[in-house]
Amino acid sequence: MAGFAGYILKQTLCPIHGPEARFRPDGLQDKRSTSVIKRHTPRDTRGSPEPQIQALLARFWRGPKADRRPGAEARDFRKRKIYHWRPAGPQKREDAMNESYSASYAAAGVDITAGYRAVELMKQHVARTMTAGMAENIGGFGGLFELDTAGMKNPCLVSGTDGVGTKIRIAQLLDKHDTIGIDCVAMCVNDVICCGAKPLFFLDYIACGKNVPEKIASIVSGVAEGCVQAGAALVGGETAEHPGVMAEEDYDLAGFTVGVVDREKVVDKTGMRAGDVLIALPSTGIHSNGFSLVRRVFRVESADLGAPIDALGGKGLGEVLLTPTRIYVKPVLALLEQTEVHGISHITGGGFYENIPRSIPDGLCAKIEKASLRTPPVFSFLAGTGNIPERDMFNTFNMGVGMSVVVPGGQADKALTILREQGEDAYIMGEIVSGEEKVILC
């Protein structure tokens, strides 16, 4: 495969976070931690990536008596770290898994072999997120990233963390787990782009009642897809099995991202003026906020989520609710490179009334024409079913606008052209006027 970038998945085996109970007599290990810790482009990039991965793993493992031949099983018990991959020779991976099996730990509800299997299944997804900054592992316990600040006078790191809230329950009810990770990435990277920062890397955390490898890998596949859409590397992750604390079928997902922006190019509200134009970037639907209200209104625990609904264009309620959050990173970065931007808001929980004011300075107000909004039918269906007042809808949901951007009035047409070239069906939804209310819907 041309241009294949090799990678290593690591498992850390520390007293708290490692999965291997045999390495300590007290058996205090409780979780599996994985990080992508090496990016390297092999000389021979032809053919299947598996032999290249094996060669890289053998090359970069630093055990005192490592067999560095491609496909060799490399382990270092003294340093409490272990790298696993499928051997190229006759030795079976199952042998290594059996060697590290702990019957006592399994009896407590933690299956460490399931963690190994999940890592194997997710490798192909993590590999899709490779970027130039992924660096060689040094310490063995963290994912490294080489920061390229060329052309920046004063680089600033910007961080963001979030989860997907109770939307995760929809995924569980549908037994469809390969898109919820996109939501997790979106909620983080869409936040950091609001100040103009380009997301560099991402880490995820999954807590589950029982580690089902195929389910965990499916979740991570969505995380990887979100990273690809955002141009960020998936440099690490954690899966924690919580028997006795969470039901076996339950899980939760959260993430963390770091981006970078030159200090002089940070998007703030200081340049905003009356007469600026407010541009809407459409949402794909409800995105990842307000689902406690959504679930109560639609009684999702007992509803037929697959039944077609005329009000939703013949789609099932479950399909509509699980639609992934749109990621706006690349269109917004293109906009920032080519035009002047005075403010950006990610419309999440709190809707218009909480999020748009965050990018509006004192003395100015965003005047929004409700008639201009292109609101997906799920919102009217939700409001009608739950008898939710309009004010509450705009104070809870994005109402069809996932992100708003403020640009000078004279650059509005140019901004719309740029965004549309990037695949965004952007449109003008209002203007900036003098006032103290911050947001007016009329």
CSV table of C-alpha atoms in Angstrom, one decimal:
chain,number,residue,atom,x,y,z
A,1,MET,CA,0.0,0.0,0.0
A,2,ALA,CA,1.7,3.1,-1.2
A,3,GLY,CA,2.7,5.6,1.5
A,4,PHE,CA,1.8,3.3,4.3
A,5,ALA,CA,2.9,4.7,7.7
A,6,GLY,CA,3.9,2.0,10.2
A,7,TYR,CA,2.7,2.2,13.8
A,8,ILE,CA,3.0,0.5,17.1
A,9,LEU,CA,0.2,-0.1,19.6
A,10,LYS,CA,1.5,-0.4,23.2
A,11,GLN,CA,0.0,-1.8,26.3
A,12,THR,CA,1.1,-0.3,29.5
A,13,LEU,CA,1.3,-2.6,32.5
A,14,CYS,CA,1.4,-0.4,35.6
A,15,PRO,CA,0.0,-1.2,39.1
A,16,ILE,CA,-3.1,0.9,38.4
A,17,HIS,CA,-3.6,1.0,34.6
A,18,GLY,CA,-2.1,-2.3,33.4
A,19,PRO,CA,-4.2,-5.3,32.6
A,20,GLU,CA,-1.7,-8.0,33.6
A,21,ALA,CA,-2.3,-9.3,37.1
A,22,ARG,CA,0.5,-11.9,36.9
A,23,PHE,CA,3.1,-9.2,37.1
A,24,ARG,CA,2.2,-8.3,40.6
A,25,PRO,CA,1.3,-10.6,43.5
A,26,ASP,CA,-1.4,-8.3,44.8
A,27,GLY,CA,-3.2,-8.2,41.4
A,28,LEU,CA,-4.1,-4.5,41.5
A,29,GLN,CA,-4.1,-4.0,37.8
A,30,ASP,CA,-7.5,-3.0,36.4
A,31,LYS,CA,-7.4,-1.5,32.9
A,32,ARG,CA,-6.0,-1.6,29.4
A,33,SER,CA,-4.2,1.4,28.0
A,34,THR,CA,-3.2,1.7,24.3
A,35,SER,CA,-1.3,4.4,22.6
A,36,VAL,CA,0.0,4.8,19.1
A,37,ILE,CA,3.7,5.5,19.8
A,38,LYS,CA,5.6,5.4,16.5
A,39,ARG,CA,5.2,6.7,13.0
A,40,HIS,CA,7.6,5.5,10.5
A,41,THR,CA,7.4,5.1,6.7
A,42,PRO,CA,9.2,1.9,5.6
A,43,ARG,CA,11.4,1.8,2.6
A,44,ASP,CA,9.2,-0.9,1.0
A,45,THR,CA,5.7,0.4,1.0
A,46,ARG,CA,4.3,-2.2,-1.4
A,47,GLY,CA,2.0,-5.0,-0.6
A,48,SER,CA,0.2,-5.8,2.7
A,49,PRO,CA,0.9,-3.5,5.7
A,50,GLU,CA,1.1,-6.4,8.1
A,51,PRO,CA,4.7,-7.4,7.5
A,52,GLN,CA,5.7,-3.8,7.7
A,53,ILE,CA,4.0,-3.4,11.0
A,54,GLN,CA,5.8,-6.5,12.3
A,55,ALA,CA,9.1,-5.3,11.1
A,56,LEU,CA,8.6,-1.9,12.8
A,57,LEU,CA,7.5,-3.5,16.0
A,58,ALA,CA,10.6,-5.7,16.1
A,59,ARG,CA,12.9,-2.8,15.2
A,60,PHE,CA,11.7,-0.4,17.9
A,61,TRP,CA,11.1,-2.7,20.8
A,62,ARG,CA,13.8,-2.0,23.4
A,63,GLY,CA,13.8,-5.1,25.5
A,64,PRO,CA,17.3,-6.4,26.7
A,65,LYS,CA,17.0,-9.7,24.9
A,66,ALA,CA,14.6,-8.8,22.1
A,67,ASP,CA,14.3,-11.0,19.1
A,68,ARG,CA,14.4,-8.2,16.4
A,69,ARG,CA,13.3,-10.4,13.6
A,70,PRO,CA,10.0,-9.4,12.0
A,71,GLY,CA,7.1,-11.2,13.6
A,72,ALA,CA,9.0,-12.0,16.8
A,73,GLU,CA,7.0,-11.8,20.1
A,74,ALA,CA,8.6,-9.0,22.1
A,75,ARG,CA,8.1,-8.6,25.9
A,76,ASP,CA,9.8,-6.9,28.7
A,77,PHE,CA,8.5,-7.9,32.1
A,78,ARG,CA,11.0,-5.8,34.1
A,79,LYS,CA,9.7,-2.5,32.5
A,80,ARG,CA,6.0,-3.7,32.8
A,81,LYS,CA,5.4,-3.1,29.1
A,82,ILE,CA,4.5,-5.4,26.3
A,83,TYR,CA,4.0,-5.0,22.6
A,84,HIS,CA,1.7,-7.5,20.9
A,85,TRP,CA,1.2,-8.2,17.2
A,86,ARG,CA,0.3,-11.2,15.1
A,87,PRO,CA,3.5,-13.3,14.6
A,88,ALA,CA,4.6,-14.0,11.0
A,89,GLY,CA,6.0,-17.4,12.0
A,90,PRO,CA,4.3,-20.5,13.4
A,91,GLN,CA,4.0,-19.2,16.9
A,92,LYS,CA,0.4,-18.2,17.7
A,93,ARG,CA,-0.7,-15.0,19.4
A,94,GLU,CA,-3.0,-17.1,21.5
A,95,ASP,CA,0.1,-18.6,23.2
A,96,ALA,CA,1.1,-15.2,24.6
A,97,MET,CA,-2.5,-14.4,25.6
A,98,ASN,CA,-2.8,-17.7,27.4
A,99,GLU,CA,0.5,-17.1,29.2
A,100,SER,CA,-0.8,-13.8,30.6
A,101,TYR,CA,-4.2,-15.1,31.6
A,102,SER,CA,-5.3,-14.6,35.3
A,103,ALA,CA,-8.1,-16.9,36.5
A,104,SER,CA,-8.5,-14.8,39.7
A,105,TYR,CA,-8.8,-11.6,37.7
A,106,ALA,CA,-11.3,-13.2,35.3
A,107,ALA,CA,-13.4,-14.3,38.3
A,108,ALA,CA,-13.5,-10.7,39.4
A,109,GLY,CA,-15.0,-9.8,36.0
A,110,VAL,CA,-11.9,-8.5,34.1
A,111,ASP,CA,-10.9,-10.4,31.0
A,112,ILE,CA,-7.5,-9.3,30.0
A,113,THR,CA,-7.4,-11.4,26.9
A,114,ALA,CA,-10.4,-9.5,25.6
A,115,GLY,CA,-8.3,-6.3,25.9
A,116,TYR,CA,-5.6,-7.9,23.7
A,117,ARG,CA,-8.2,-8.9,21.2
A,118,ALA,CA,-9.7,-5.5,21.1
A,119,VAL,CA,-6.3,-3.9,20.4
A,120,GLU,CA,-5.7,-6.3,17.5
A,121,LEU,CA,-9.1,-5.4,16.0
A,122,MET,CA,-8.6,-1.6,16.3
A,123,LYS,CA,-5.1,-1.4,14.8
A,124,GLN,CA,-6.4,-1.0,11.2
A,125,HIS,CA,-8.6,1.9,12.3
A,126,VAL,CA,-5.9,3.7,14.3
A,127,ALA,CA,-3.6,3.4,11.3
A,128,ARG,CA,-5.9,5.6,9.2
A,129,THR,CA,-5.2,8.6,11.5
A,130,MET,CA,-1.5,8.8,10.9
A,131,THR,CA,-0.1,12.3,10.5
A,132,ALA,CA,3.4,13.7,10.2
A,133,GLY,CA,3.7,14.7,13.8
A,134,MET,CA,3.4,11.2,15.3
A,135,ALA,CA,6.8,10.6,17.0
A,136,GLU,CA,8.8,7.7,18.2
A,137,ASN,CA,8.0,6.5,21.7
A,138,ILE,CA,10.6,7.4,24.4
A,139,GLY,CA,9.1,6.6,27.8
A,140,GLY,CA,6.7,3.9,26.8
A,141,PHE,CA,3.7,5.2,28.7
A,142,GLY,CA,2.5,8.1,26.5
A,143,GLY,CA,1.8,8.9,22.9
A,144,LEU,CA,4.3,11.5,21.6
A,145,PHE,CA,3.7,14.1,19.0
A,146,GLU,CA,6.3,16.3,17.3
A,147,LEU,CA,5.0,19.9,17.2
A,148,ASP,CA,5.8,21.7,14.0
A,149,THR,CA,5.7,25.5,14.7
A,150,ALA,CA,7.4,26.6,11.4
A,151,GLY,CA,5.9,29.9,10.3
A,152,MET,CA,4.4,30.7,13.7
A,153,LYS,CA,5.7,33.6,15.8
A,154,ASN,CA,4.1,32.6,19.0
A,155,PRO,CA,2.4,29.2,18.9
A,156,CYS,CA,-0.3,28.5,21.4
A,157,LEU,CA,-1.7,25.1,22.3
A,158,VAL,CA,-5.5,24.8,22.7
A,159,SER,CA,-7.1,21.9,24.5
A,160,GLY,CA,-10.6,20.6,24.5
A,161,THR,CA,-12.4,17.7,26.2
A,162,ASP,CA,-15.9,16.3,26.0
A,163,GLY,CA,-18.1,13.3,25.7
A,164,VAL,CA,-21.3,12.4,23.8
A,165,GLY,CA,-23.7,12.5,26.8
A,166,THR,CA,-26.7,10.3,26.8
A,167,LYS,CA,-26.8,10.0,23.0
A,168,ILE,CA,-24.7,6.9,23.8
A,169,ARG,CA,-27.9,5.2,25.0
A,170,ILE,CA,-29.3,5.4,21.4
A,171,ALA,CA,-26.2,3.5,20.2
A,172,GLN,CA,-26.7,0.9,22.8
A,173,LEU,CA,-30.4,0.4,22.1
A,174,LEU,CA,-29.7,0.0,18.4
A,175,ASP,CA,-26.6,-2.1,19.0
A,176,LYS,CA,-24.8,0.2,16.5
A,177,HIS,CA,-21.5,1.5,17.8
A,178,ASP,CA,-19.4,2.6,14.8
A,179,THR,CA,-20.5,6.2,14.7
A,180,ILE,CA,-20.7,7.4,18.3
A,181,GLY,CA,-16.9,7.9,18.2
A,182,ILE,CA,-17.4,10.5,15.4
A,183,ASP,CA,-19.6,12.5,17.8
A,184,CYS,CA,-16.9,12.3,20.5
A,185,VAL,CA,-14.2,13.7,18.2
A,186,ALA,CA,-16.6,16.3,16.8
A,187,MET,CA,-17.5,17.7,20.3
A,188,CYS,CA,-13.8,18.3,21.0
A,189,VAL,CA,-12.4,19.5,17.7
A,190,ASN,CA,-15.3,21.7,16.9
A,191,ASP,CA,-14.6,23.6,20.1
A,192,VAL,CA,-10.9,24.2,19.6
A,193,ILE,CA,-11.5,25.4,16.0
A,194,CYS,CA,-13.6,28.2,17.4
A,195,CYS,CA,-10.4,30.1,18.3
A,196,GLY,CA,-8.7,29.2,15.1
A,197,ALA,CA,-6.7,26.2,16.3
A,198,LYS,CA,-5.9,23.3,14.1
A,199,PRO,CA,-6.4,20.0,16.0
A,200,LEU,CA,-3.2,18.0,16.2
A,201,PHE,CA,-4.1,14.8,18.1
A,202,PHE,CA,-6.8,13.1,20.0
A,203,LEU,CA,-7.1,10.6,22.8
A,204,ASP,CA,-10.2,8.6,23.8
A,205,TYR,CA,-11.4,7.0,27.0
A,206,ILE,CA,-13.9,4.1,27.1
A,207,ALA,CA,-15.4,2.8,30.3
A,208,CYS,CA,-17.4,-0.4,30.0
A,209,GLY,CA,-19.1,-3.0,32.1
A,210,LYS,CA,-17.7,-5.9,30.0
A,211,ASN,CA,-15.0,-5.7,27.4
A,212,VAL,CA,-16.5,-7.1,24.2
A,213,PRO,CA,-13.6,-6.8,21.7
A,214,GLU,CA,-15.7,-6.4,18.6
A,215,LYS,CA,-17.8,-3.7,20.3
A,216,ILE,CA,-14.8,-1.7,21.6
A,217,ALA,CA,-13.1,-1.9,18.1
A,218,SER,CA,-16.3,-0.7,16.5
A,219,ILE,CA,-16.4,2.3,18.9
A,220,VAL,CA,-12.8,3.1,18.1
A,221,SER,CA,-13.4,2.8,14.4
A,222,GLY,CA,-15.8,5.8,14.8
A,223,VAL,CA,-13.2,7.7,16.8
A,224,ALA,CA,-10.7,7.1,14.0
A,225,GLU,CA,-13.2,8.2,11.3
A,226,GLY,CA,-13.7,11.4,13.3
A,227,CYS,CA,-9.9,12.0,13.5
A,228,VAL,CA,-9.6,11.5,9.8
A,229,GLN,CA,-12.3,14.1,9.2
A,230,ALA,CA,-10.6,16.5,11.5
A,231,GLY,CA,-7.0,15.8,10.3
A,232,ALA,CA,-6.0,14.8,13.8
A,233,ALA,CA,-3.9,11.8,14.9
A,234,LEU,CA,-5.3,9.2,17.3
A,235,VAL,CA,-2.2,9.0,19.5
A,236,GLY,CA,-3.7,7.1,22.5
A,237,GLY,CA,-6.6,5.6,24.3
A,238,GLU,CA,-7.9,3.8,27.3
A,239,THR,CA,-10.4,1.1,27.8
A,240,ALA,CA,-11.5,0.5,31.4
A,241,GLU,CA,-13.5,-2.5,32.4
A,242,HIS,CA,-15.8,-1.8,35.4
A,243,PRO,CA,-17.5,-5.0,36.5
A,244,GLY,CA,-19.9,-4.4,39.4
A,245,VAL,CA,-20.0,-0.7,38.7
A,246,MET,CA,-21.5,-0.7,35.2
A,247,ALA,CA,-23.9,-3.1,33.7
A,248,GLU,CA,-22.3,-5.5,31.2
A,249,GLU,CA,-23.8,-3.9,28.1
A,250,ASP,CA,-23.1,-0.3,29.3
A,251,TYR,CA,-20.2,1.9,28.2
A,252,ASP,CA,-19.3,5.6,28.2
A,253,LEU,CA,-17.0,7.5,25.9
A,254,ALA,CA,-15.0,10.7,26.3
A,255,GLY,CA,-12.2,12.3,24.5
A,256,PHE,CA,-9.5,15.0,24.5
A,257,THR,CA,-7.8,17.0,21.8
A,258,VAL,CA,-5.0,19.4,21.5
A,259,GLY,CA,-4.6,22.0,18.7
A,260,VAL,CA,-2.3,24.8,17.9
A,261,VAL,CA,-2.7,28.3,16.6
A,262,ASP,CA,-0.3,31.3,16.2
A,263,ARG,CA,-1.2,33.8,19.0
A,264,GLU,CA,-1.6,36.6,16.5
A,265,LYS,CA,-4.1,34.6,14.5
A,266,VAL,CA,-6.4,33.6,17.4
A,267,VAL,CA,-10.0,34.2,16.6
A,268,ASP,CA,-11.5,36.5,19.2
A,269,LYS,CA,-14.3,39.0,19.2
A,270,THR,CA,-12.3,42.2,19.4
A,271,GLY,CA,-12.6,42.9,15.7
A,272,MET,CA,-16.4,42.5,15.5
A,273,ARG,CA,-18.4,45.5,14.3
A,274,ALA,CA,-22.0,46.3,13.7
A,275,GLY,CA,-22.7,45.4,10.1
A,276,ASP,CA,-20.8,42.1,10.2
A,277,VAL,CA,-22.7,39.1,8.8
A,278,LEU,CA,-23.6,36.0,10.6
A,279,ILE,CA,-23.1,32.8,8.5
A,280,ALA,CA,-24.7,29.5,9.4
A,281,LEU,CA,-23.0,26.1,8.9
A,282,PRO,CA,-25.8,23.5,8.9
A,283,SER,CA,-26.0,20.7,11.4
A,284,THR,CA,-26.7,17.1,10.5
A,285,GLY,CA,-29.5,17.0,13.1
A,286,ILE,CA,-29.5,17.1,16.9
A,287,HIS,CA,-25.8,16.3,17.1
A,288,SER,CA,-24.8,15.3,20.7
A,289,ASN,CA,-26.7,17.6,23.1
A,290,GLY,CA,-30.0,17.6,24.7
A,291,PHE,CA,-30.5,13.8,24.6
A,292,SER,CA,-31.9,13.5,28.1
A,293,LEU,CA,-34.8,15.6,26.9
A,294,VAL,CA,-34.9,13.7,23.6
A,295,ARG,CA,-35.0,10.3,25.3
A,296,ARG,CA,-37.8,11.4,27.7
A,297,VAL,CA,-40.0,12.9,24.9
A,298,PHE,CA,-39.6,9.9,22.6
A,299,ARG,CA,-39.6,7.2,25.4
A,300,VAL,CA,-36.7,5.5,23.6
A,301,GLU,CA,-36.5,2.6,26.0
A,302,SER,CA,-39.8,1.3,24.8
A,303,ALA,CA,-40.1,2.9,21.3
A,304,ASP,CA,-39.7,1.0,18.0
A,305,LEU,CA,-36.6,3.0,16.9
A,306,GLY,CA,-36.6,1.3,13.5
A,307,ALA,CA,-40.1,2.0,12.4
A,308,PRO,CA,-40.3,4.5,9.5
A,309,ILE,CA,-41.8,7.9,10.4
A,310,ASP,CA,-43.4,10.1,7.8
A,311,ALA,CA,-42.4,13.3,9.6
A,312,LEU,CA,-38.8,12.2,9.4
A,313,GLY,CA,-38.9,11.5,5.7
A,314,GLY,CA,-39.7,7.8,6.2
A,315,LYS,CA,-36.5,7.2,8.3
A,316,GLY,CA,-36.6,5.4,11.6
A,317,LEU,CA,-36.2,7.5,14.7
A,318,GLY,CA,-33.1,5.7,15.8
A,319,GLU,CA,-31.3,6.3,12.5
A,320,VAL,CA,-32.1,10.1,12.7
A,321,LEU,CA,-31.1,10.4,16.4
A,322,LEU,CA,-27.8,8.5,15.9
A,323,THR,CA,-26.7,10.6,12.9
A,324,PRO,CA,-23.1,11.7,13.7
A,325,THR,CA,-22.2,15.3,14.6
A,326,ARG,CA,-20.8,17.2,11.7
A,327,ILE,CA,-17.1,18.1,12.0
A,328,TYR,CA,-16.3,21.6,10.7
A,329,VAL,CA,-12.6,21.7,11.1
A,330,LYS,CA,-11.4,21.6,7.5
A,331,PRO,CA,-13.9,24.1,6.1
A,332,VAL,CA,-13.3,26.6,8.9
A,333,LEU,CA,-9.5,26.3,8.5
A,334,ALA,CA,-9.9,27.0,4.8
A,335,LEU,CA,-12.0,30.0,5.6
A,336,LEU,CA,-9.5,31.3,8.1
A,337,GLU,CA,-6.7,31.1,5.5
A,338,GLN,CA,-8.6,33.1,2.9
A,339,THR,CA,-10.7,35.7,4.7
A,340,GLU,CA,-11.2,37.7,7.8
A,341,VAL,CA,-13.2,36.0,10.6
A,342,HIS,CA,-14.4,38.0,13.7
A,343,GLY,CA,-16.1,35.2,15.7
A,344,ILE,CA,-17.0,31.5,15.7
A,345,SER,CA,-19.5,29.7,17.9
A,346,HIS,CA,-20.0,25.9,18.2
A,347,ILE,CA,-23.7,25.5,18.9
A,348,THR,CA,-24.0,22.7,21.5
A,349,GLY,CA,-25.9,22.4,24.8
A,350,GLY,CA,-27.6,25.7,25.6
A,351,GLY,CA,-28.4,26.3,21.9
A,352,PHE,CA,-28.4,29.8,20.4
A,353,TYR,CA,-28.9,31.6,23.7
A,354,GLU,CA,-25.8,30.2,25.5
A,355,ASN,CA,-23.3,29.6,22.7
A,356,ILE,CA,-23.6,32.5,20.2
A,357,PRO,CA,-23.1,35.2,23.0
A,358,ARG,CA,-19.7,33.6,23.8
A,359,SER,CA,-18.4,35.1,20.6
A,360,ILE,CA,-20.2,38.5,20.8
A,361,PRO,CA,-18.5,41.4,22.5
A,362,ASP,CA,-20.4,43.8,24.9
A,363,GLY,CA,-22.4,46.4,23.1
A,364,LEU,CA,-23.2,44.2,20.1
A,365,CYS,CA,-25.9,41.7,19.3
A,366,ALA,CA,-26.5,38.9,16.9
A,367,LYS,CA,-29.8,39.6,15.1
A,368,ILE,CA,-31.0,36.3,13.7
A,369,GLU,CA,-33.8,35.9,11.2
A,370,LYS,CA,-35.7,32.8,12.2
A,371,ALA,CA,-37.2,32.5,8.7
A,372,SER,CA,-33.8,32.1,7.2
A,373,LEU,CA,-32.9,29.0,9.3
A,374,ARG,CA,-32.9,25.6,7.6
A,375,THR,CA,-34.1,23.4,10.4
A,376,PRO,CA,-34.2,19.6,9.9
A,377,PRO,CA,-37.7,18.0,10.5
A,378,VAL,CA,-36.5,16.2,13.6
A,379,PHE,CA,-36.7,19.4,15.6
A,380,SER,CA,-40.3,20.2,14.8
A,381,PHE,CA,-41.2,16.6,15.4
A,382,LEU,CA,-39.5,16.7,18.8
A,383,ALA,CA,-41.1,20.0,19.7
A,384,GLY,CA,-44.5,18.8,18.7
A,385,THR,CA,-44.3,15.4,20.4
A,386,GLY,CA,-43.0,16.9,23.6
A,387,ASN,CA,-45.0,20.1,23.5
A,388,ILE,CA,-41.7,22.0,24.0
A,389,PRO,CA,-41.9,25.9,23.7
A,390,GLU,CA,-39.9,27.5,21.0
A,391,ARG,CA,-37.7,29.4,23.5
A,392,ASP,CA,-36.7,26.1,25.1
A,393,MET,CA,-35.9,24.6,21.8
A,394,PHE,CA,-33.5,27.4,20.9
A,395,ASN,CA,-32.1,27.3,24.4
A,396,THR,CA,-31.4,23.6,24.3
A,397,PHE,CA,-30.7,22.5,20.7
A,398,ASN,CA,-28.7,23.7,17.6
A,399,MET,CA,-31.9,24.0,15.6
A,400,GLY,CA,-30.1,23.1,12.4
A,401,VAL,CA,-27.1,25.3,12.9
A,402,GLY,CA,-24.0,23.4,14.1
A,403,MET,CA,-21.6,26.4,13.9
A,404,SER,CA,-22.0,30.1,13.3
A,405,VAL,CA,-19.3,32.3,11.8
A,406,VAL,CA,-19.1,36.1,11.9
A,407,VAL,CA,-17.3,37.8,8.9
A,408,PRO,CA,-17.2,41.5,7.7
A,409,GLY,CA,-20.2,42.4,5.6
A,410,GLY,CA,-18.0,43.1,2.6
A,411,GLN,CA,-16.5,39.6,2.7
A,412,ALA,CA,-19.7,37.6,3.1
A,413,ASP,CA,-20.0,36.4,-0.5
A,414,LYS,CA,-16.3,35.4,-0.5
A,415,ALA,CA,-16.8,33.5,2.7
A,416,LEU,CA,-19.9,31.6,1.4
A,417,THR,CA,-18.0,30.6,-1.7
A,418,ILE,CA,-15.1,29.2,0.3
A,419,LEU,CA,-17.3,27.3,2.6
A,420,ARG,CA,-19.4,25.9,-0.2
A,421,GLU,CA,-16.3,24.8,-2.1
A,422,GLN,CA,-15.4,22.8,1.1
A,423,GLY,CA,-18.8,21.0,1.0
A,424,GLU,CA,-20.7,23.2,3.5
A,425,ASP,CA,-24.1,24.4,2.4
A,426,ALA,CA,-23.5,27.7,4.3
A,427,TYR,CA,-25.9,30.6,4.3
A,428,ILE,CA,-26.5,34.0,5.9
A,429,MET,CA,-28.8,33.8,8.9
A,430,GLY,CA,-28.4,37.3,10.4
A,431,GLU,CA,-26.2,40.3,11.1
A,432,ILE,CA,-24.4,42.0,14.0
A,433,VAL,CA,-26.1,45.1,15.3
A,434,SER,CA,-25.6,47.4,18.3
A,435,GLY,CA,-27.3,46.3,21.4
A,436,GLU,CA,-26.9,44.6,24.8
A,437,GLU,CA,-29.0,41.5,24.4
A,438,LYS,CA,-26.3,39.5,22.6
A,439,VAL,CA,-28.9,37.4,20.7
A,440,ILE,CA,-32.2,38.4,19.2
A,441,LEU,CA,-34.3,36.0,17.2
A,442,CYS,CA,-36.9,37.8,15.0
